[in-house]
mmCIF file of C-alpha atoms and ligand atoms in Angstrom:
data_model
loop_
_atom_site.group_PDB
_atom_site.id
_atom_site.type_symbol
_atom_site.label_atom_id
_atom_site.label_comp_id
_atom_site.label_asym_id
_atom_site.label_seq_id
_atom_site.Cartn_x
_atom_site.Cartn_y
_atom_site.Cartn_z
ATOM 1 C CA UNK J 11 -30.366 6.749 3.331
ATOM 2 C CA UNK J 12 -27.666 9.079 4.608
ATOM 3 C CA UNK J 13 -25.270 10.482 2.013
ATOM 4 C CA UNK J 14 -22.202 8.253 2.185
ATOM 5 C CA UNK J 15 -20.013 10.526 0.061
ATOM 6 C CA UNK J 16 -17.061 12.078 1.885
ATOM 7 C CA UNK J 17 -15.013 15.064 0.858
ATOM 8 C CA UNK J 18 -11.558 14.198 2.229
ATOM 9 C CA UNK J 19 -9.623 11.097 3.251
ATOM 10 C CA UNK J 20 -9.612 12.394 6.836
ATOM 11 C CA UNK J 21 -13.427 12.252 6.821
ATOM 12 C CA UNK J 22 -13.277 8.685 5.458
ATOM 13 C CA UNK J 23 -10.950 7.779 8.343
ATOM 14 C CA UNK J 24 -13.378 9.271 10.861
ATOM 15 C CA UNK J 25 -16.191 7.188 9.349
ATOM 16 C CA UNK J 26 -13.991 4.083 9.411
ATOM 17 C CA UNK J 27 -13.249 4.681 13.086
ATOM 18 C CA UNK J 28 -16.945 4.865 13.868
ATOM 19 C CA UNK J 29 -17.841 1.885 11.714
ATOM 20 C CA UNK J 30 -15.083 -0.655 12.456
ATOM 21 C CA UNK J 31 -14.635 -2.720 15.624
ATOM 22 C CA UNK J 32 -11.746 -1.275 17.640
ATOM 23 C CA UNK J 33 -9.393 -4.172 16.863
ATOM 24 C CA UNK J 34 -9.979 -3.931 13.102
ATOM 25 C CA UNK J 35 -9.486 -0.158 13.169
ATOM 26 C CA UNK J 36 -6.343 -0.654 15.264
ATOM 27 C CA UNK J 37 -4.981 -3.147 12.720
ATOM 28 C CA UNK J 38 -5.244 -0.487 10.013
ATOM 29 C CA UNK J 39 -3.696 2.236 12.145
ATOM 30 C CA UNK J 40 -0.832 -0.253 12.583
ATOM 31 C CA UNK J 41 2.515 1.509 13.160
ATOM 32 C CA UNK J 42 5.149 0.073 15.450
ATOM 33 C CA UNK J 43 7.052 0.815 18.677
ATOM 34 C CA UNK J 44 6.618 4.539 19.416
ATOM 35 C CA UNK J 45 4.984 5.356 16.072
ATOM 36 C CA UNK J 46 7.799 7.723 15.049
ATOM 37 C CA UNK J 47 7.845 6.641 11.404
ATOM 38 C CA UNK J 48 4.092 6.497 10.851
ATOM 39 C CA UNK J 49 3.875 9.986 12.403
ATOM 40 C CA UNK J 50 6.755 11.351 10.316
ATOM 41 C CA UNK J 51 5.168 10.003 7.115
ATOM 42 C CA UNK J 52 2.237 12.379 7.667
ATOM 43 C CA UNK J 53 3.988 15.396 9.157
ATOM 44 C CA UNK J 54 6.724 15.402 6.494
ATOM 45 C CA UNK J 55 4.106 16.043 3.797
ATOM 46 C CA UNK J 56 2.622 18.797 5.975
ATOM 47 C CA UNK J 57 6.036 20.465 6.252
ATOM 48 C CA UNK J 58 6.259 20.869 2.463
ATOM 49 C CA UNK J 59 4.695 24.003 1.033
ATOM 50 C CA UNK J 60 3.497 25.042 -2.412
ATOM 51 C CA UNK J 61 3.980 28.387 -4.181
ATOM 52 C CA UNK J 62 0.755 29.458 -5.939
ATOM 53 C CA UNK J 63 0.239 31.615 -9.028
ATOM 54 C CA UNK J 64 -2.808 33.842 -9.400
ATOM 55 C CA UNK J 65 -3.191 34.157 -13.181
ATOM 56 C CA UNK J 66 -2.097 32.491 -16.416
ATOM 57 C CA UNK J 67 -3.301 29.253 -14.881
ATOM 58 C CA UNK J 68 -3.630 26.199 -17.151
ATOM 59 C CA UNK J 69 -7.081 25.521 -18.605
ATOM 60 C CA UNK J 70 -6.532 21.772 -18.709
ATOM 61 C CA UNK J 71 -4.333 19.549 -16.588
ATOM 62 C CA UNK J 72 -2.700 16.313 -17.721
ATOM 63 C CA UNK J 73 -2.129 13.653 -15.085
ATOM 64 C CA UNK J 74 -1.832 10.299 -16.832
ATOM 65 C CA UNK J 75 1.432 8.365 -16.851
ATOM 66 C CA UNK J 76 2.836 4.822 -17.035
ATOM 67 C CA UNK J 77 4.546 2.626 -14.431
ATOM 68 C CA UNK J 78 5.700 -0.978 -14.923
ATOM 69 C CA UNK J 79 4.252 -0.880 -18.441
ATOM 70 C CA UNK J 80 0.763 -0.044 -17.186
ATOM 71 C CA UNK J 81 -1.316 3.015 -17.968
ATOM 72 C CA UNK J 82 -2.279 5.162 -14.943
ATOM 73 C CA UNK J 83 -5.053 7.730 -15.347
ATOM 74 C CA UNK J 84 -3.340 9.634 -12.500
ATOM 75 C CA UNK J 85 -0.014 8.996 -10.728
ATOM 76 C CA UNK J 86 -1.519 6.749 -8.048
ATOM 77 C CA UNK J 87 -1.268 2.979 -7.515
ATOM 78 C CA UNK J 88 -3.052 0.852 -4.913
ATOM 79 C CA UNK J 89 -0.350 -0.385 -2.520
ATOM 80 C CA UNK J 90 -0.686 -4.001 -1.377
ATOM 81 C CA UNK J 91 -2.243 -4.446 2.075
ATOM 82 C CA UNK J 92 -3.639 -7.446 3.894
ATOM 83 C CA UNK J 93 -7.106 -5.963 4.563
ATOM 84 C CA UNK J 94 -8.739 -9.040 6.035
ATOM 85 C CA UNK J 95 -11.766 -8.057 8.091
ATOM 86 C CA UNK J 96 -12.448 -4.559 6.803
ATOM 87 C CA UNK J 97 -15.194 -5.422 4.309
ATOM 88 C CA UNK J 98 -16.648 -8.707 2.990
ATOM 89 C CA UNK J 99 -15.707 -7.864 -0.613
ATOM 90 C CA UNK J 100 -12.174 -6.858 0.465
ATOM 91 C CA UNK J 101 -9.623 -6.742 -2.320
ATOM 92 C CA UNK J 102 -12.188 -7.554 -5.020
ATOM 93 C CA UNK J 103 -14.002 -4.299 -4.208
ATOM 94 C CA UNK J 104 -10.690 -2.428 -4.230
ATOM 95 C CA UNK J 105 -9.736 -3.974 -7.584
ATOM 96 C CA UNK J 106 -13.087 -3.061 -9.120
ATOM 97 C CA UNK J 107 -12.710 0.520 -7.908
ATOM 98 C CA UNK J 108 -9.138 0.738 -9.215
ATOM 99 C CA UNK J 109 -10.240 -0.654 -12.595
ATOM 100 C CA UNK J 110 -13.120 1.831 -12.800
ATOM 101 C CA UNK J 111 -10.753 4.709 -12.061
ATOM 102 C CA UNK J 112 -7.966 3.489 -14.380
ATOM 103 C CA UNK J 113 -5.128 2.743 -11.958
ATOM 104 C CA UNK J 114 -3.172 -0.467 -11.202
ATOM 105 C CA UNK J 115 -3.492 -2.409 -7.994
ATOM 106 C CA UNK J 116 -0.874 -4.173 -5.884
ATOM 107 C CA UNK J 117 -2.368 -7.307 -4.326
ATOM 108 C CA UNK J 118 -0.849 -8.559 -1.074
ATOM 109 C CA UNK J 119 0.108 -12.204 -0.745
ATOM 110 C CA UNK J 120 -1.571 -11.856 2.667
ATOM 111 C CA UNK J 121 -4.822 -10.648 1.078
ATOM 112 C CA UNK J 122 -8.139 -12.222 2.006
ATOM 113 C CA UNK J 123 -9.104 -12.752 -1.669
ATOM 114 C CA UNK J 124 -7.350 -14.968 -4.169
ATOM 115 C CA UNK J 125 -5.253 -13.578 -6.999
ATOM 116 C CA UNK J 126 -7.663 -15.344 -9.406
ATOM 117 C CA UNK J 127 -10.719 -13.521 -8.003
ATOM 118 C CA UNK J 128 -8.942 -10.169 -8.076
ATOM 119 C CA UNK J 129 -7.506 -10.554 -11.592
ATOM 120 C CA UNK J 130 -10.994 -11.528 -12.780
ATOM 121 C CA UNK J 131 -12.169 -7.938 -12.216
ATOM 122 C CA UNK J 132 -8.983 -5.979 -13.016
ATOM 123 C CA UNK J 133 -6.467 -6.418 -15.829
ATOM 124 C CA UNK J 134 -3.751 -4.348 -14.136
ATOM 125 C CA UNK J 135 -2.713 -6.249 -11.003
ATOM 126 C CA UNK J 136 0.787 -6.487 -9.495
ATOM 127 C CA UNK J 137 1.099 -9.484 -7.207
ATOM 128 C CA UNK J 138 3.087 -8.727 -4.034
ATOM 129 C CA UNK J 139 5.355 -11.266 -2.357
ATOM 130 C CA UNK J 140 7.479 -11.461 0.740
ATOM 131 C CA UNK J 141 10.530 -13.694 1.043
ATOM 132 C CA UNK J 142 8.559 -16.565 2.525
ATOM 133 C CA UNK J 143 8.923 -20.307 2.094
ATOM 134 C CA UNK J 144 11.514 -22.129 0.007
ATOM 135 C CA UNK J 145 12.430 -21.339 -3.604
ATOM 136 C CA UNK J 146 10.047 -23.939 -5.044
ATOM 137 C CA UNK J 147 7.164 -22.414 -3.102
ATOM 138 C CA UNK J 148 8.031 -18.943 -4.335
ATOM 139 C CA UNK J 149 8.209 -20.107 -7.936
ATOM 140 C CA UNK J 150 4.794 -21.761 -7.500
ATOM 141 C CA UNK J 151 3.402 -18.428 -6.284
ATOM 142 C CA UNK J 152 4.892 -16.612 -9.276
ATOM 143 C CA UNK J 153 3.433 -19.181 -11.677
ATOM 144 C CA UNK J 154 0.039 -18.992 -10.023
ATOM 145 C CA UNK J 155 0.041 -15.191 -10.233
ATOM 146 C CA UNK J 156 1.036 -15.324 -13.909
ATOM 147 C CA UNK J 157 -1.666 -17.880 -14.712
ATOM 148 C CA UNK J 158 -4.246 -15.706 -12.939
ATOM 149 C CA UNK J 159 -3.270 -12.704 -15.089
ATOM 150 C CA UNK J 160 -1.030 -10.607 -12.821
ATOM 151 C CA UNK J 161 1.041 -8.241 -14.983
ATOM 152 C CA UNK J 162 3.844 -7.526 -12.532
ATOM 153 C CA UNK J 163 5.453 -8.535 -9.260
ATOM 154 C CA UNK J 164 6.165 -6.432 -6.201
ATOM 155 C CA UNK J 165 8.644 -7.934 -3.770
ATOM 156 C CA UNK J 166 8.519 -6.254 -0.376
ATOM 157 C CA UNK J 167 11.783 -6.450 1.547
ATOM 158 C CA UNK J 168 11.427 -4.022 4.452
ATOM 159 C CA UNK J 169 10.174 -6.201 7.270
ATOM 160 C CA UNK J 170 12.005 -7.084 10.464
ATOM 161 C CA UNK J 171 9.207 -8.731 12.508
ATOM 162 C CA UNK J 172 9.154 -5.917 15.011
ATOM 163 C CA UNK J 173 6.241 -6.323 17.377
ATOM 164 C CA UNK J 174 4.911 -4.172 20.140
ATOM 165 C CA UNK J 175 3.321 -0.762 20.141
ATOM 166 C CA UNK J 176 3.276 1.744 22.989
ATOM 167 C CA UNK J 177 -0.492 2.162 22.444
ATOM 168 C CA UNK J 178 -1.113 -1.609 22.454
ATOM 169 C CA UNK J 179 -1.671 -4.069 19.620
ATOM 170 C CA UNK J 180 -5.203 -5.097 18.615
ATOM 171 C CA UNK J 181 -6.422 -8.607 19.360
ATOM 172 C CA UNK J 182 -6.623 -10.522 16.070
ATOM 173 C CA UNK J 183 -7.664 -14.162 16.396
ATOM 174 C CA UNK J 184 -5.971 -16.935 14.474
ATOM 175 C CA UNK J 185 -9.311 -18.178 13.201
ATOM 176 C CA UNK J 186 -12.994 -17.459 13.764
ATOM 177 C CA UNK J 187 -13.650 -20.271 16.264
ATOM 178 C CA UNK J 188 -16.759 -20.115 18.444
ATOM 179 C CA UNK J 189 -14.539 -19.125 21.392
ATOM 180 C CA UNK J 190 -13.015 -16.226 19.462
ATOM 181 C CA UNK J 191 -16.383 -15.121 18.138
ATOM 182 C CA UNK J 192 -17.695 -14.938 21.698
ATOM 183 C CA UNK J 193 -14.606 -12.943 22.703
ATOM 184 C CA UNK J 194 -15.064 -10.497 19.820
ATOM 185 C CA UNK J 195 -18.864 -10.322 19.980
ATOM 186 C CA UNK J 196 -19.084 -7.193 22.178
ATOM 187 C CA UNK J 197 -16.808 -5.273 19.770
ATOM 188 C CA UNK J 198 -18.646 -6.520 16.686
ATOM 189 C CA UNK J 199 -22.079 -5.790 18.107
ATOM 190 C CA UNK J 200 -20.998 -2.301 19.085
ATOM 191 C CA UNK J 201 -20.473 -1.687 15.356
ATOM 192 C CA UNK J 202 -23.796 -2.853 13.897
ATOM 193 C CA UNK J 203 -23.306 -1.330 10.419
ATOM 194 C CA UNK J 204 -20.029 -3.214 9.930
ATOM 195 C CA UNK J 205 -21.475 -6.384 11.452
ATOM 196 C CA UNK J 206 -24.593 -6.151 9.249
ATOM 197 C CA UNK J 207 -22.483 -5.837 6.077
ATOM 198 C CA UNK J 208 -20.917 -9.181 6.895
ATOM 199 C CA UNK J 209 -24.250 -10.774 7.873
ATOM 200 C CA UNK J 210 -25.794 -9.634 4.560
ATOM 201 C CA UNK J 211 -22.875 -11.084 2.624
ATOM 202 C CA UNK J 212 -23.389 -14.425 4.380
ATOM 203 C CA UNK J 213 -19.744 -14.465 5.513
ATOM 204 C CA UNK J 214 -17.767 -14.024 8.658
ATOM 205 C CA UNK J 215 -14.498 -12.061 8.491
ATOM 206 C CA UNK J 216 -12.087 -14.298 6.633
ATOM 207 C CA UNK J 217 -8.769 -14.640 8.436
ATOM 208 C CA UNK J 218 -7.094 -16.833 5.854
ATOM 209 C CA UNK J 219 -4.422 -16.000 3.287
ATOM 210 C CA UNK J 220 -5.511 -17.892 0.128
ATOM 211 C CA UNK J 221 -2.530 -16.699 -1.923
ATOM 212 C CA UNK J 222 -0.150 -18.394 0.506
ATOM 213 C CA UNK J 223 -1.728 -21.831 -0.033
ATOM 214 C CA UNK J 224 0.430 -24.591 -1.506
ATOM 215 C CA UNK J 225 -1.030 -26.240 -4.625
ATOM 216 C CA UNK J 226 -3.964 -28.465 -3.705
ATOM 217 C CA UNK J 227 -3.906 -27.380 -0.055
ATOM 218 C CA UNK J 228 -6.352 -25.316 1.987
ATOM 219 C CA UNK J 229 -5.632 -21.631 2.526
ATOM 220 C CA UNK J 230 -3.517 -21.192 5.668
ATOM 221 C CA UNK J 231 -4.676 -18.882 8.424
ATOM 222 C CA UNK J 232 -3.116 -15.436 8.441
ATOM 223 C CA UNK J 233 -0.921 -16.398 11.390
ATOM 224 C CA UNK J 234 -0.076 -19.778 9.838
ATOM 225 C CA UNK J 235 1.221 -17.931 6.781
ATOM 226 C CA UNK J 236 3.005 -15.391 8.991
ATOM 227 C CA UNK J 237 4.720 -18.266 10.827
ATOM 228 C CA UNK J 238 6.023 -19.690 7.523
ATOM 229 C CA UNK J 239 7.413 -16.247 6.726
ATOM 230 C CA UNK J 240 9.052 -15.892 10.155
ATOM 231 C CA UNK J 241 10.746 -19.282 9.751
ATOM 232 C CA UNK J 242 12.111 -18.442 6.293
ATOM 233 C CA UNK J 243 15.685 -17.372 5.639
ATOM 234 C CA UNK J 244 16.269 -13.657 5.300
ATOM 235 C CA UNK J 245 17.073 -12.954 1.643
ATOM 236 C CA UNK J 246 20.387 -11.767 0.246
ATOM 237 C CA UNK J 247 20.566 -9.531 -2.826
ATOM 238 C CA UNK J 248 21.588 -12.652 -4.776
ATOM 239 C CA UNK J 249 18.344 -14.304 -3.660
ATOM 240 C CA UNK J 250 16.337 -11.323 -4.862
ATOM 241 C CA UNK J 251 18.230 -11.395 -8.184
ATOM 242 C CA UNK J 252 17.297 -15.068 -8.471
ATOM 243 C CA UNK J 253 13.617 -14.246 -7.832
ATOM 244 C CA UNK J 254 13.787 -11.523 -10.451
ATOM 245 C CA UNK J 255 15.207 -14.070 -12.943
ATOM 246 C CA UNK J 256 12.139 -16.272 -12.391
ATOM 247 C CA UNK J 257 9.690 -13.578 -13.563
ATOM 248 C CA UNK J 258 9.876 -12.338 -17.129
ATOM 249 C CA UNK J 259 7.785 -9.184 -16.678
ATOM 250 C CA UNK J 260 7.852 -5.934 -14.693
ATOM 251 C CA UNK J 261 9.326 -6.345 -11.209
ATOM 252 C CA UNK J 262 9.263 -3.824 -8.353
ATOM 253 C CA UNK J 263 11.274 -3.882 -5.133
ATOM 254 C CA UNK J 264 9.324 -2.156 -2.350
ATOM 255 C CA UNK J 265 10.825 -0.764 0.830
ATOM 256 C CA UNK J 266 13.962 1.090 -0.271
ATOM 257 C CA UNK J 267 15.325 3.881 1.953
ATOM 258 C CA UNK J 268 19.021 3.965 1.085
ATOM 259 C CA UNK J 269 20.987 4.906 -2.009
ATOM 260 C CA UNK J 270 23.304 1.880 -1.756
ATOM 261 C CA UNK J 271 20.286 -0.455 -1.672
ATOM 262 C CA UNK J 272 18.674 1.416 -4.562
ATOM 263 C CA UNK J 273 21.800 0.816 -6.644
ATOM 264 C CA UNK J 274 21.703 -2.905 -5.874
ATOM 265 C CA UNK J 275 18.050 -3.002 -6.873
ATOM 266 C CA UNK J 276 19.044 -1.485 -10.223
ATOM 267 C CA UNK J 277 21.863 -4.021 -10.591
ATOM 268 C CA UNK J 278 19.523 -6.981 -10.096
ATOM 269 C CA UNK J 279 17.418 -5.813 -13.009
ATOM 270 C CA UNK J 280 14.259 -4.518 -11.312
ATOM 271 C CA UNK J 281 11.882 -2.355 -13.337
ATOM 272 C CA UNK J 282 10.822 -0.140 -10.436
ATOM 273 C CA UNK J 283 11.492 0.531 -6.778
ATOM 274 C CA UNK J 284 9.325 2.042 -4.111
ATOM 275 C CA UNK J 285 10.883 4.397 -1.605
ATOM 276 C CA UNK J 286 8.940 3.201 1.401
ATOM 277 C CA UNK J 287 9.075 2.447 5.109
ATOM 278 C CA UNK J 288 6.040 0.140 4.967
ATOM 279 C CA UNK J 289 3.743 2.912 6.114
ATOM 280 C CA UNK J 290 5.747 3.193 9.338
ATOM 281 C CA UNK J 291 4.854 -0.380 10.288
ATOM 282 C CA UNK J 292 8.377 -1.763 10.231
ATOM 283 C CA UNK J 293 11.581 -0.318 11.702
ATOM 284 C CA UNK J 294 10.502 2.624 13.814
ATOM 285 C CA UNK J 295 12.732 5.648 13.314
ATOM 286 C CA UNK J 296 13.035 5.195 9.551
ATOM 287 C CA UNK J 297 12.476 8.693 8.140
ATOM 288 C CA UNK J 298 9.451 9.441 5.972
ATOM 289 C CA UNK J 299 10.098 8.276 2.382
ATOM 290 C CA UNK J 300 9.362 11.758 0.995
ATOM 291 C CA UNK J 301 12.519 12.956 2.798
ATOM 292 C CA UNK J 302 14.707 10.367 1.018
ATOM 293 C CA UNK J 303 13.017 10.530 -2.384
ATOM 294 C CA UNK J 304 15.156 13.243 -4.071
ATOM 295 C CA UNK J 305 18.461 11.589 -3.102
ATOM 296 C CA UNK J 306 17.307 8.236 -4.473
ATOM 297 C CA UNK J 307 15.976 9.821 -7.672
ATOM 298 C CA UNK J 308 19.311 11.600 -8.134
ATOM 299 C CA UNK J 309 21.203 8.333 -7.671
ATOM 300 C CA UNK J 310 19.142 5.939 -9.814
ATOM 301 C CA UNK J 311 16.153 7.787 -11.306
ATOM 302 C CA UNK J 312 17.584 7.580 -14.826
ATOM 303 C CA UNK J 313 17.932 3.781 -14.582
ATOM 304 C CA UNK J 314 14.749 2.618 -12.870
ATOM 305 C CA UNK J 315 11.199 3.835 -12.238
ATOM 306 C CA UNK J 316 11.009 5.353 -8.765
ATOM 307 C CA UNK J 317 7.691 5.481 -6.917
ATOM 308 C CA UNK J 318 6.990 6.395 -3.293
ATOM 309 C CA UNK J 319 4.576 5.232 -0.639
ATOM 310 C CA UNK J 320 3.891 6.370 2.898
ATOM 311 C CA UNK J 321 1.719 9.182 4.205
ATOM 312 C CA UNK J 322 -0.164 10.125 1.031
ATOM 313 C CA UNK J 323 -3.632 11.396 1.986
ATOM 314 C CA UNK J 324 -4.287 14.285 -0.428
ATOM 315 C CA UNK J 325 -3.948 15.215 -4.063
ATOM 316 C CA UNK J 326 -1.419 17.858 -3.027
ATOM 317 C CA UNK J 327 0.706 15.085 -1.423
ATOM 318 C CA UNK J 328 0.727 13.287 -4.785
ATOM 319 C CA UNK J 329 1.839 16.479 -6.545
ATOM 320 C CA UNK J 330 4.597 17.071 -3.969
ATOM 321 C CA UNK J 331 5.934 13.531 -4.458
ATOM 322 C CA UNK J 332 5.874 13.809 -8.250
ATOM 323 C CA UNK J 333 7.556 17.231 -8.077
ATOM 324 C CA UNK J 334 10.320 15.648 -5.993
ATOM 325 C CA UNK J 335 10.890 12.990 -8.646
ATOM 326 C CA UNK J 336 8.447 10.094 -8.096
ATOM 327 C CA UNK J 337 6.750 8.724 -11.236
ATOM 328 C CA UNK J 338 3.743 7.935 -9.072
ATOM 329 C CA UNK J 339 2.763 7.212 -5.479
ATOM 330 C CA UNK J 340 1.278 4.133 -3.923
ATOM 331 C CA UNK J 341 -1.471 4.545 -1.320
ATOM 332 C CA UNK J 342 -2.278 2.252 1.591
ATOM 333 C CA UNK J 343 -4.418 3.517 4.451
ATOM 334 C CA UNK J 344 -6.143 6.136 2.284
ATOM 335 C CA UNK J 345 -8.041 3.482 0.306
ATOM 336 C CA UNK J 346 -8.486 1.247 3.356
ATOM 337 C CA UNK J 347 -10.400 4.084 5.058
ATOM 338 C CA UNK J 348 -12.575 4.398 1.956
ATOM 339 C CA UNK J 349 -13.170 0.650 1.824
ATOM 340 C CA UNK J 350 -14.135 0.596 5.493
ATOM 341 C CA UNK J 351 -16.389 3.629 5.146
ATOM 342 C CA UNK J 352 -18.305 2.577 2.044
ATOM 343 C CA UNK J 353 -16.946 -0.506 0.250
ATOM 344 C CA UNK J 354 -16.104 -0.208 -3.450
ATOM 345 C CA UNK J 355 -17.858 3.175 -3.706
ATOM 346 C CA UNK J 356 -15.754 4.394 -0.791
ATOM 347 C CA UNK J 357 -12.518 3.426 -2.570
ATOM 348 C CA UNK J 358 -13.761 5.187 -5.732
ATOM 349 C CA UNK J 359 -14.600 8.191 -3.554
ATOM 350 C CA UNK J 360 -11.020 8.276 -2.205
ATOM 351 C CA UNK J 361 -9.597 8.050 -5.723
ATOM 352 C CA UNK J 362 -11.877 10.873 -6.851
ATOM 353 C CA UNK J 363 -10.788 12.989 -3.870
ATOM 354 C CA UNK J 364 -7.149 12.446 -4.845
ATOM 355 C CA UNK J 365 -7.822 13.183 -8.524
ATOM 356 C CA UNK J 366 -9.592 16.457 -7.821
ATOM 357 C CA UNK J 367 -6.869 17.375 -5.293
ATOM 358 C CA UNK J 368 -4.158 16.767 -7.904
ATOM 359 C CA UNK J 369 -6.120 18.835 -10.383
ATOM 360 C CA UNK J 370 -6.643 21.737 -7.983
ATOM 361 C CA UNK J 371 -2.982 21.709 -6.948
ATOM 362 C CA UNK J 372 -1.747 21.709 -10.546
ATOM 363 C CA UNK J 373 -4.069 24.616 -11.269
ATOM 364 C CA UNK J 374 -2.929 26.561 -8.221
ATOM 365 C CA UNK J 375 0.771 26.211 -8.969
ATOM 366 C CA UNK J 376 0.211 26.893 -12.667
ATOM 367 C CA UNK J 377 1.287 23.555 -14.136
ATOM 368 C CA UNK J 378 -0.548 22.044 -17.109
ATOM 369 C CA UNK J 379 0.856 18.555 -16.594
ATOM 370 C CA UNK J 380 2.323 16.374 -13.883
ATOM 371 C CA UNK J 381 5.227 15.884 -16.319
ATOM 372 C CA UNK J 382 6.133 19.583 -15.969
ATOM 373 C CA UNK J 383 6.495 19.405 -12.189
ATOM 374 C CA UNK J 384 9.948 19.893 -10.671
ATOM 375 C CA UNK J 385 11.565 20.501 -7.311
ATOM 376 C CA UNK J 386 11.107 24.235 -7.449
ATOM 377 C CA UNK J 387 7.342 23.672 -7.174
ATOM 378 C CA UNK J 388 7.832 22.526 -3.583
ATOM 379 C CA UNK J 389 8.947 24.682 -0.674
ATOM 380 C CA UNK J 390 10.922 22.596 1.827
ATOM 381 C CA UNK J 391 12.350 23.611 5.235
ATOM 382 C CA UNK J 392 16.153 23.813 5.370
ATOM 383 C CA UNK J 393 16.740 20.494 7.135
ATOM 384 C CA UNK J 394 13.962 18.528 5.438
ATOM 385 C CA UNK J 395 15.778 16.035 3.226
ATOM 386 C CA UNK J 396 17.635 12.876 4.266
ATOM 387 C CA UNK J 397 20.293 10.951 2.348
ATOM 388 C CA UNK J 398 20.892 7.408 3.600
ATOM 389 C CA UNK J 399 23.567 4.979 2.457
ATOM 390 C CA UNK J 400 25.701 7.315 0.393
ATOM 391 C CA UNK J 401 29.124 6.243 -0.859
HETATM 392 C C1 LIG U 514 -2.983 -2.608 7.440
HETATM 393 C C2 LIG U 514 -1.812 -2.615 6.505
HETATM 394 C C3 LIG U 514 -1.423 -3.812 5.913
HETATM 395 C C4 LIG U 514 -0.324 -3.822 5.034
HETATM 396 N N1 LIG U 514 0.015 -4.996 4.426
HETATM 397 C C5 LIG U 514 1.024 -4.990 3.511
HETATM 398 C C6 LIG U 514 1.328 -6.166 2.779
HETATM 399 O O1 LIG U 514 0.713 -7.206 2.953
HETATM 400 N N2 LIG U 514 2.338 -6.097 1.875
HETATM 401 C C7 LIG U 514 3.060 -4.948 1.640
HETATM 402 O O2 LIG U 514 3.955 -4.924 0.810
HETATM 403 N N3 LIG U 514 2.773 -3.829 2.328
HETATM 404 C C8 LIG U 514 1.778 -3.817 3.230
HETATM 405 N N4 LIG U 514 1.465 -2.655 3.883
HETATM 406 C C9 LIG U 514 2.208 -1.416 3.553
HETATM 407 C C10 LIG U 514 1.542 -0.686 2.370
HETATM 408 O O3 LIG U 514 1.686 -1.374 1.162
HETATM 409 C C11 LIG U 514 2.156 0.696 2.179
HETATM 410 O O4 LIG U 514 3.563 0.575 2.111
HETATM 411 C C12 LIG U 514 1.788 1.676 3.288
HETATM 412 O O5 LIG U 514 0.472 1.478 3.738
HETATM 413 C C13 LIG U 514 1.937 3.103 2.778
HETATM 414 O O6 LIG U 514 1.656 4.024 3.785
HETATM 415 P P1 LIG U 514 0.224 4.729 3.931
HETATM 416 O O7 LIG U 514 -0.667 3.745 4.600
HETATM 417 O O8 LIG U 514 0.533 5.907 4.790
HETATM 418 O O9 LIG U 514 -0.253 5.088 2.542
HETATM 419 C C14 LIG U 514 0.382 -2.625 4.781
HETATM 420 C C15 LIG U 514 -0.032 -1.429 5.371
HETATM 421 C C16 LIG U 514 -1.106 -1.415 6.228
HETATM 422 C C17 LIG U 514 -1.539 -0.107 6.838
#
């Protein structure tokens, strides 16, 4: 059998592109409108440099930390994504990989696996919610997550139902009816390795969202759940404060770009916030989170745990984010490429790539611990940073 190990996340993405049907690959590329934000998320990290030392380098490097009361063997968290048709084991494979590598996992409420199945293989799961449905429904979801064993909540607020991409959106069926299977058959059959993984598992790609089911009801389809979300009121900060009051454990607000919003997130009693633009999938033109990170850390970093997600593909990206003040990063596409390329082992491979990249970067810049990193470790162009919502 060919060696399935890959040496960088970019190689995993190449393998995913070859292995996945075009519409599934397109759903992971995602982005929106012109793709300005998803592009900036990657190029902003590239624009940051590092200043290496050549001697007196540290013999050992410390990279463990804590976020939301959980131990992290390195400053990386699995960001919640609805992975759907990537791999038959989906989020359970991701959770197993995260558990094996000692990092927490955010589980999307639009995931293809239930919170019970995921918490059964990992003790460090943060359940992610959108503002969807009425208050009773949201409380039911919180109670279900707690009963399953979730140790924290992530509420994602940066979504404005933008649709349309200049490069075209992939066809994703509402359900796997015979008609849709016939329509997708040419794509699926052109990717026999992916197709065979599903055949062997005895399943067809599951397009339901089991965590959005009401008690005693069948899991809605992905689009059924999306419709509920679209029909829901848009939350106020008072609503979010109410949601926070319903959960007596760690609580993260994901999607913050502005200082004024970050302050409100502190005021409502959140444990953590993620500086994030949803991987560039939401409001196109939102700058890369790494550009806003220092201003948000300066404003609220002593009152709340600040993490970042968007554009992290390498260990050196993780080091740059931590040097600019993040306690940790969350990764999205990086682990999805690993999952697509090689299931659970592929996700572990991605995490190992990041770990060795963090280690090599710490060595090169002469830092014995991620806790010793600071802004002077990063070389930024003059007009790099952005401060939104000041005053
Ligand atoms: C295919 C896909 C699905 C996603 N689904 C969710 C989701 O259900 N909930 C959520 O909070 N964020 C979701 N995100 C955003 C990620 O959690 C994260 O913010 C983003 O992927 C980070 O950027 P990166 O992919 O460059 O690492 C999704 C992202 C992608 C690419």
